[in-house]
Short mmCIF file of C-alpha atoms and ligand atoms in Angstrom, two decimals:
data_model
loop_
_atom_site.label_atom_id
_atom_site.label_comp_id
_atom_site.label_asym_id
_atom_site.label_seq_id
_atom_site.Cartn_x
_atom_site.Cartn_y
_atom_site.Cartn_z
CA UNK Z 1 44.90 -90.24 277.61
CA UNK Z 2 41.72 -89.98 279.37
CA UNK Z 3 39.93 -92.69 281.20
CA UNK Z 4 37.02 -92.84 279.08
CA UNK Z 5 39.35 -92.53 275.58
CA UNK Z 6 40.67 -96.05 277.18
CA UNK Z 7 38.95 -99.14 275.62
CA UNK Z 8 39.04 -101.93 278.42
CA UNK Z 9 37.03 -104.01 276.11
CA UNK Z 10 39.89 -105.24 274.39
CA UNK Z 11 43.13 -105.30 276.74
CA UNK Z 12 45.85 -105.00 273.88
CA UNK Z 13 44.18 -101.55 272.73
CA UNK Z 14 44.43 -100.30 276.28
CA UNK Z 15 48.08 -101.88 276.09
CA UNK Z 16 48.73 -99.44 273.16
CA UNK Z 17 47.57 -96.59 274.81
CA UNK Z 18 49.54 -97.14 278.07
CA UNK Z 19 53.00 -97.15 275.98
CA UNK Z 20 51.66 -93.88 275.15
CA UNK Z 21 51.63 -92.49 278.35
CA UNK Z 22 53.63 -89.25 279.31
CA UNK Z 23 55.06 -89.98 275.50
CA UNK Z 24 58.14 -87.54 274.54
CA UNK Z 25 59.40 -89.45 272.24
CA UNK Z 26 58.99 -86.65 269.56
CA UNK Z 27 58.80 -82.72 270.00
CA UNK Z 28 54.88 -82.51 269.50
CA UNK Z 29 54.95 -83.70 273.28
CA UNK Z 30 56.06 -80.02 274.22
CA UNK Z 31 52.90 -78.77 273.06
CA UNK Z 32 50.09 -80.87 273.50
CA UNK Z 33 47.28 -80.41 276.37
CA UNK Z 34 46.46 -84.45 275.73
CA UNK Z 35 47.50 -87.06 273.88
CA UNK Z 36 44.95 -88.34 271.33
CA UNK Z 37 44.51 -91.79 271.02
CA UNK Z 38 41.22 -92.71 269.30
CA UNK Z 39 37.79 -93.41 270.09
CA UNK Z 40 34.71 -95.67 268.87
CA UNK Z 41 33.94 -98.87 268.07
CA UNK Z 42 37.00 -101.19 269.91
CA UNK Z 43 35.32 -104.53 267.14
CA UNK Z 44 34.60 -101.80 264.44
CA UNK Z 45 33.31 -102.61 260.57
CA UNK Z 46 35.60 -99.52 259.52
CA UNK Z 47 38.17 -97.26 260.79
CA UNK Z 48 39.10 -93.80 259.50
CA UNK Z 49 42.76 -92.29 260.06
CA UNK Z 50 43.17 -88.69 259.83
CA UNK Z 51 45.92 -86.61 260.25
CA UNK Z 52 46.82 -85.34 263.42
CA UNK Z 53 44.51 -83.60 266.48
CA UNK Z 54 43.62 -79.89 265.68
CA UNK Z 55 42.86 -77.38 268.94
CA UNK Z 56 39.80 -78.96 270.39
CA UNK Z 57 40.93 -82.26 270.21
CA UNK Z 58 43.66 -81.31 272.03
CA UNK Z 59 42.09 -80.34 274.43
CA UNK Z 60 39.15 -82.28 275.05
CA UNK Z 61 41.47 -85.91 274.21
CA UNK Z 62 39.34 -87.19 271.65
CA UNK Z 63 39.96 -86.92 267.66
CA UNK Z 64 37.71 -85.23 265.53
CA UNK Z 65 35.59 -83.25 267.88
CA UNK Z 66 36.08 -79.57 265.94
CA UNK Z 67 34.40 -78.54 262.86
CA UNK Z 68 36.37 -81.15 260.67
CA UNK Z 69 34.93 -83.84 262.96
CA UNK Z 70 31.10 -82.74 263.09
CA UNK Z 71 31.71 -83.15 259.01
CA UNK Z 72 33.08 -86.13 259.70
CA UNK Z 73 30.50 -87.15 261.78
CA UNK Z 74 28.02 -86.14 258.61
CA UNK Z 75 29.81 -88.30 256.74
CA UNK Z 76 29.79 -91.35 258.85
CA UNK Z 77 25.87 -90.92 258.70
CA UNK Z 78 25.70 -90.79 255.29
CA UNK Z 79 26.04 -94.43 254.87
CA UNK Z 80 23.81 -95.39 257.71
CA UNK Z 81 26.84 -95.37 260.10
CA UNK Z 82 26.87 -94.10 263.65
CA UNK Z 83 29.76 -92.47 265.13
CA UNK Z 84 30.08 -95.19 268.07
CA UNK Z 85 29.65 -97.66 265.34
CA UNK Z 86 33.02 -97.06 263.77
CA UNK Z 87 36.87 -96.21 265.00
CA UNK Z 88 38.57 -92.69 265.27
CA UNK Z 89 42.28 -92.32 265.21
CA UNK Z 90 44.80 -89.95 263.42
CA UNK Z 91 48.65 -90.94 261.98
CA UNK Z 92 50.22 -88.44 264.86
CA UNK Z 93 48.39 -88.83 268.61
CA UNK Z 94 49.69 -84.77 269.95
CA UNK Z 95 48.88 -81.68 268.00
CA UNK Z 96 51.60 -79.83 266.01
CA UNK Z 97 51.62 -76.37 266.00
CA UNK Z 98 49.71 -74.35 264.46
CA UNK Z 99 48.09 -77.27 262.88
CA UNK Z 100 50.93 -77.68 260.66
CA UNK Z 101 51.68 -81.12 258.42
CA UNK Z 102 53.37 -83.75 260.99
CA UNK Z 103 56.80 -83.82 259.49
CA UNK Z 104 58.33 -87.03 258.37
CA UNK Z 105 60.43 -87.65 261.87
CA UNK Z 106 57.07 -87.13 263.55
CA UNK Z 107 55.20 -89.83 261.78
CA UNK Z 108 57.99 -92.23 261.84
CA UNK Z 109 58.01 -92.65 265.57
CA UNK Z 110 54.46 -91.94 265.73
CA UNK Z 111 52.94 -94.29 263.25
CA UNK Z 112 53.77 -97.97 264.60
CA UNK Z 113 51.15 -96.97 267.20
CA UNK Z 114 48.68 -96.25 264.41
CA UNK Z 115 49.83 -99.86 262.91
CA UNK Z 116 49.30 -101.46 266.46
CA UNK Z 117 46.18 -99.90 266.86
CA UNK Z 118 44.97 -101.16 262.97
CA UNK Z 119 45.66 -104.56 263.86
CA UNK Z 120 44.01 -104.96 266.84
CA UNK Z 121 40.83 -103.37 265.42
CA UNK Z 122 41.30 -105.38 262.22
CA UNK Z 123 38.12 -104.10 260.64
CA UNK Z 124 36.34 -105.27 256.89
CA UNK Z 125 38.00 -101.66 255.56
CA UNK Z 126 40.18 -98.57 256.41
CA UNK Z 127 39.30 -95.30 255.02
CA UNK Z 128 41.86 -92.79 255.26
CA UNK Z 129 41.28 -89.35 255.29
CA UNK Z 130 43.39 -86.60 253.27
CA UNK Z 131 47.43 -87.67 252.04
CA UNK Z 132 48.83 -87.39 255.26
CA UNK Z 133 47.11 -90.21 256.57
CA UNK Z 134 46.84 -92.58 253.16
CA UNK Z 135 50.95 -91.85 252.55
CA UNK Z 136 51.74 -92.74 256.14
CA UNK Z 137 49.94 -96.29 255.67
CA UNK Z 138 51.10 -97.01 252.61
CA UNK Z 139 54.48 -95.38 252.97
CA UNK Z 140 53.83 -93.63 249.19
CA UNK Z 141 54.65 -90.43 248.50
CA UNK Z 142 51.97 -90.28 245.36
CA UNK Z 143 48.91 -87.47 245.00
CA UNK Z 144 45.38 -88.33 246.64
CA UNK Z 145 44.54 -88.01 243.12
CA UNK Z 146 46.45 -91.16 242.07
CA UNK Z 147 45.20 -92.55 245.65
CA UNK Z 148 41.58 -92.05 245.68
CA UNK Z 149 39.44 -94.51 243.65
CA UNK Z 150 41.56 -97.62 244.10
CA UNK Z 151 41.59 -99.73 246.92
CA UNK Z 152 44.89 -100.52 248.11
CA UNK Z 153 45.68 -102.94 251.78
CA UNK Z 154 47.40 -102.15 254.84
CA UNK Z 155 48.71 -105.61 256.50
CA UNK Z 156 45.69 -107.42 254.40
CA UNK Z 157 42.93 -105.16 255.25
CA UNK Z 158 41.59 -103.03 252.12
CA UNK Z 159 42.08 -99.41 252.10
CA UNK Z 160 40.57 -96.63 250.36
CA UNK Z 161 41.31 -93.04 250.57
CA UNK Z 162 39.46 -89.62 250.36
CA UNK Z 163 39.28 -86.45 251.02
CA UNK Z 164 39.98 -84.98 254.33
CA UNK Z 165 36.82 -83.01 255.69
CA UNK Z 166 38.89 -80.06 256.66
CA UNK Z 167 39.97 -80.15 252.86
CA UNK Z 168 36.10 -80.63 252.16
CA UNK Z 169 35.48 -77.20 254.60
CA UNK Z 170 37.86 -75.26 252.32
CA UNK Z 171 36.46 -76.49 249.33
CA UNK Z 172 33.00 -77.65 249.08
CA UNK Z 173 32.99 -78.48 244.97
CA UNK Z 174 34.83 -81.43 245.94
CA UNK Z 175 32.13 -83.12 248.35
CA UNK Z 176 30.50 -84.64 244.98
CA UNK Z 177 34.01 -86.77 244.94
CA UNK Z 178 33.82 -87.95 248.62
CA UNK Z 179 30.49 -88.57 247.75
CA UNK Z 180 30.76 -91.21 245.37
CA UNK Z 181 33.75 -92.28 247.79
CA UNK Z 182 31.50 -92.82 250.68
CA UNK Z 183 28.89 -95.05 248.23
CA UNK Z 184 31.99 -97.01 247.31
CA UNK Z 185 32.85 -97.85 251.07
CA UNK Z 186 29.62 -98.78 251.60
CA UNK Z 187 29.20 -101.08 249.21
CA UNK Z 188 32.37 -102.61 250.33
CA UNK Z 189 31.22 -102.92 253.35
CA UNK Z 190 27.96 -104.63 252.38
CA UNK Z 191 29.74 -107.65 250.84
N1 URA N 1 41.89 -83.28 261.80
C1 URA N 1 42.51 -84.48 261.90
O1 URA N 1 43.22 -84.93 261.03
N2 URA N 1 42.28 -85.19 263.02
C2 URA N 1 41.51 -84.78 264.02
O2 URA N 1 41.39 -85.50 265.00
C3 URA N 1 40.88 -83.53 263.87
C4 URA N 1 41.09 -82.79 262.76
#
Protein backbone atom coordinates (compact mmCIF):
# COMPACT_ATOMS: atom_id res chain seq x y z
CA UNK A 1 0.00 0.00 0.00
CA UNK A 2 1.12 3.40 -0.63
CA UNK A 3 1.88 6.03 1.91
CA UNK A 4 -0.75 8.33 1.00
CA UNK A 5 -3.55 5.22 0.54
CA UNK A 6 -2.61 4.96 4.51
CA UNK A 7 -5.16 6.77 6.77
CA UNK A 8 -3.14 7.86 10.01
CA UNK A 9 -6.23 9.59 11.09
CA UNK A 10 -7.61 6.66 12.58
CA UNK A 11 -4.76 4.14 13.82
CA UNK A 12 -6.89 0.81 13.58
CA UNK A 13 -7.48 1.52 9.69
CA UNK A 14 -3.76 1.90 9.24
CA UNK A 15 -3.61 -1.35 11.53
CA UNK A 16 -5.69 -3.10 8.79
CA UNK A 17 -3.66 -2.10 6.12
CA UNK A 18 -0.32 -3.11 7.71
CA UNK A 19 -1.63 -6.91 8.10
CA UNK A 20 -1.90 -6.40 4.52
CA UNK A 21 1.46 -5.86 3.80
CA UNK A 22 3.53 -8.11 1.34
CA UNK A 23 0.01 -10.25 1.62
CA UNK A 24 0.28 -13.85 -0.20
CA UNK A 25 -2.12 -15.27 1.46
CA UNK A 26 -4.09 -16.00 -1.83
CA UNK A 27 -2.77 -16.42 -5.54
CA UNK A 28 -3.95 -12.82 -6.71
CA UNK A 29 -0.62 -11.79 -4.83
CA UNK A 30 1.37 -13.27 -7.91
CA UNK A 31 -0.06 -10.75 -10.04
CA UNK A 32 -0.68 -7.60 -8.58
CA UNK A 33 1.63 -4.31 -9.10
CA UNK A 34 -0.11 -2.96 -5.54
CA UNK A 35 -2.29 -3.93 -3.17
CA UNK A 36 -5.52 -1.88 -3.02
CA UNK A 37 -6.72 -0.92 0.11
CA UNK A 38 -9.21 1.98 -0.08
CA UNK A 39 -9.29 5.57 -0.03
CA UNK A 40 -11.58 8.61 1.20
CA UNK A 41 -13.25 9.72 3.93
CA UNK A 42 -11.47 7.64 7.19
CA UNK A 43 -15.22 9.18 9.47
CA UNK A 44 -17.28 8.74 6.17
CA UNK A 45 -21.40 9.20 5.90
CA UNK A 46 -21.22 6.21 3.27
CA UNK A 47 -18.98 3.67 1.94
CA UNK A 48 -19.20 1.86 -1.41
CA UNK A 49 -17.61 -1.77 -1.92
CA UNK A 50 -16.89 -2.85 -5.32
CA UNK A 51 -15.46 -5.75 -6.60
CA UNK A 52 -11.97 -6.07 -7.00
CA UNK A 53 -9.09 -3.45 -8.59
CA UNK A 54 -9.13 -3.44 -12.49
CA UNK A 55 -5.58 -2.38 -14.42
CA UNK A 56 -5.17 1.17 -13.32
CA UNK A 57 -5.91 0.62 -9.95
CA UNK A 58 -3.42 -1.72 -9.89
CA UNK A 59 -1.21 0.18 -10.71
CA UNK A 60 -1.65 3.48 -9.39
CA UNK A 61 -2.87 1.70 -5.57
CA UNK A 62 -6.02 3.35 -5.32
CA UNK A 63 -9.64 1.77 -6.21
CA UNK A 64 -11.69 3.11 -8.74
CA UNK A 65 -9.39 5.35 -10.66
CA UNK A 66 -10.27 3.76 -14.43
CA UNK A 67 -13.28 4.45 -16.40
CA UNK A 68 -15.60 2.51 -13.87
CA UNK A 69 -14.35 4.90 -11.19
CA UNK A 70 -14.69 8.40 -13.08
CA UNK A 71 -18.56 6.92 -13.34
CA UNK A 72 -18.35 6.31 -10.05
CA UNK A 73 -17.11 9.44 -9.25
CA UNK A 74 -20.37 10.87 -11.39
CA UNK A 75 -22.31 9.11 -9.29
CA UNK A 76 -21.04 10.17 -5.97
CA UNK A 77 -21.83 13.80 -7.29
CA UNK A 78 -25.08 13.12 -8.12
CA UNK A 79 -26.28 13.34 -4.64
CA UNK A 80 -24.24 16.32 -3.67
CA UNK A 81 -21.37 13.99 -2.55
CA UNK A 82 -17.68 14.58 -3.06
CA UNK A 83 -15.33 11.88 -3.69
CA UNK A 84 -13.12 12.76 -0.45
CA UNK A 85 -16.39 12.96 1.28
CA UNK A 86 -17.10 9.26 1.16
CA UNK A 87 -14.97 5.72 1.46
CA UNK A 88 -13.55 3.54 -1.47
CA UNK A 89 -12.81 -0.08 -1.01
CA UNK A 90 -13.46 -3.33 -3.05
CA UNK A 91 -14.32 -7.18 -1.52
CA UNK A 92 -10.68 -8.43 -3.00
CA UNK A 93 -7.56 -5.72 -2.31
CA UNK A 94 -5.06 -7.37 -5.63
CA UNK A 95 -6.34 -7.60 -9.15
CA UNK A 96 -7.27 -10.99 -10.69
CA UNK A 97 -6.45 -11.63 -13.99
CA UNK A 98 -7.80 -10.53 -16.65
CA UNK A 99 -10.31 -8.84 -14.52
CA UNK A 100 -11.97 -12.01 -13.92
CA UNK A 101 -14.79 -12.65 -10.91
CA UNK A 102 -12.64 -13.19 -7.52
CA UNK A 103 -13.43 -16.81 -6.96
CA UNK A 104 -14.96 -17.97 -3.78
CA UNK A 105 -11.37 -19.03 -2.03
CA UNK A 106 -10.30 -15.52 -2.96
CA UNK A 107 -12.98 -13.68 -1.14
CA UNK A 108 -12.96 -15.91 1.79
CA UNK A 109 -9.50 -14.96 2.92
CA UNK A 110 -9.87 -11.66 1.47
CA UNK A 111 -13.09 -10.38 2.89
CA UNK A 112 -12.52 -10.21 6.85
CA UNK A 113 -10.31 -7.26 5.81
CA UNK A 114 -13.27 -5.69 4.04
CA UNK A 115 -15.33 -6.51 7.44
CA UNK A 116 -12.44 -4.88 9.54
CA UNK A 117 -12.29 -2.08 7.43
CA UNK A 118 -16.52 -1.62 7.61
CA UNK A 119 -16.36 -1.47 11.18
CA UNK A 120 -13.93 0.89 11.77
CA UNK A 121 -15.51 3.30 9.26
CA UNK A 122 -18.95 2.45 10.67
CA UNK A 123 -20.76 4.88 8.43
CA UNK A 124 -24.96 5.90 8.41
CA UNK A 125 -25.04 3.36 5.08
CA UNK A 126 -23.08 0.93 2.79
CA UNK A 127 -23.79 0.87 -0.81
CA UNK A 128 -22.47 -1.96 -2.58
CA UNK A 129 -21.73 -2.01 -5.98
CA UNK A 130 -22.59 -4.99 -8.53
CA UNK A 131 -23.24 -8.95 -6.83
CA UNK A 132 -19.83 -9.58 -6.17
CA UNK A 133 -19.60 -7.12 -3.61
CA UNK A 134 -23.45 -7.25 -2.06
CA UNK A 135 -23.07 -11.46 -1.96
CA UNK A 136 -19.72 -11.20 -0.24
CA UNK A 137 -21.35 -8.96 2.66
CA UNK A 138 -24.22 -10.68 3.01
CA UNK A 139 -22.83 -14.11 2.28
CA UNK A 140 -26.14 -14.69 -0.26
CA UNK A 141 -25.87 -16.20 -3.27
CA UNK A 142 -29.34 -14.41 -4.62
CA UNK A 143 -29.60 -12.07 -8.06
CA UNK A 144 -28.93 -8.16 -7.72
CA UNK A 145 -32.37 -8.25 -8.89
CA UNK A 146 -33.75 -9.77 -5.66
CA UNK A 147 -30.91 -7.48 -3.91
CA UNK A 148 -31.47 -4.10 -5.20
CA UNK A 149 -34.40 -2.11 -3.73
CA UNK A 150 -34.31 -3.48 -0.19
CA UNK A 151 -32.11 -2.46 2.37
CA UNK A 152 -30.53 -5.19 4.10
CA UNK A 153 -27.46 -4.65 7.31
CA UNK A 154 -24.03 -5.70 7.52
CA UNK A 155 -23.02 -5.95 11.45
CA UNK A 156 -26.04 -3.24 12.09
CA UNK A 157 -25.22 -0.80 9.47
CA UNK A 158 -27.95 -0.65 6.53
CA UNK A 159 -27.01 -1.76 3.18
CA UNK A 160 -28.30 -1.22 -0.15
CA UNK A 161 -27.10 -2.51 -3.37
CA UNK A 162 -26.84 -1.40 -7.10
CA UNK A 163 -25.49 -1.63 -10.03
CA UNK A 164 -21.86 -1.77 -10.64
CA UNK A 165 -20.70 1.22 -12.97
CA UNK A 166 -18.67 -1.04 -15.13
CA UNK A 167 -22.10 -2.96 -15.54
CA UNK A 168 -23.63 0.66 -16.09
CA UNK A 169 -20.61 1.22 -19.03
CA UNK A 170 -21.86 -1.93 -20.78
CA UNK A 171 -25.27 -1.09 -20.50
CA UNK A 172 -26.45 2.35 -20.23
CA UNK A 173 -30.56 1.54 -20.23
CA UNK A 174 -29.99 0.53 -16.81
CA UNK A 175 -28.62 3.98 -15.34
CA UNK A 176 -32.50 5.01 -14.90
CA UNK A 177 -32.37 2.02 -12.09
CA UNK A 178 -29.19 3.29 -10.29
CA UNK A 179 -30.80 6.37 -10.62
CA UNK A 180 -33.64 6.01 -8.50
CA UNK A 181 -31.03 3.92 -6.33
CA UNK A 182 -28.84 6.85 -5.76
CA UNK A 183 -32.20 9.15 -4.69
CA UNK A 184 -32.95 6.32 -2.30
CA UNK A 185 -29.40 6.54 -0.58
CA UNK A 186 -29.74 9.92 -0.32
CA UNK A 187 -32.65 10.15 1.32
CA UNK A 188 -31.33 7.67 3.72
CA UNK A 189 -28.76 9.53 4.34
CA UNK A 190 -30.72 12.71 5.05
CA UNK A 191 -32.56 11.19 8.03
N1 LIG B 1 -13.97 -2.12 -10.39
C1 LIG B 1 -14.04 -2.47 -9.08
O1 LIG B 1 -14.84 -3.28 -8.67
N2 LIG B 1 -13.19 -1.87 -8.24
C2 LIG B 1 -12.29 -0.96 -8.61
O2 LIG B 1 -11.56 -0.48 -7.76
C3 LIG B 1 -12.25 -0.61 -9.98
C4 LIG B 1 -13.09 -1.21 -10.85
Amino acid sequence: TKPQVLLKKDPSLEEISLDLVDCKRCRLSQGRSNIVFGSGNPNPSLVFVGEGPGREEDQQGLPFVGRAGQLLTKMIQSIQLQRIEVYICNVVKCRPPENRTPSEDEIATCSPFLFRQLSVLSPKLICCLGLTAVQALLKLKVSLGRLRNKIHTFQNIPVVATYHPAYLLRNPSAKKEAWEDLKKIRSMLNQ
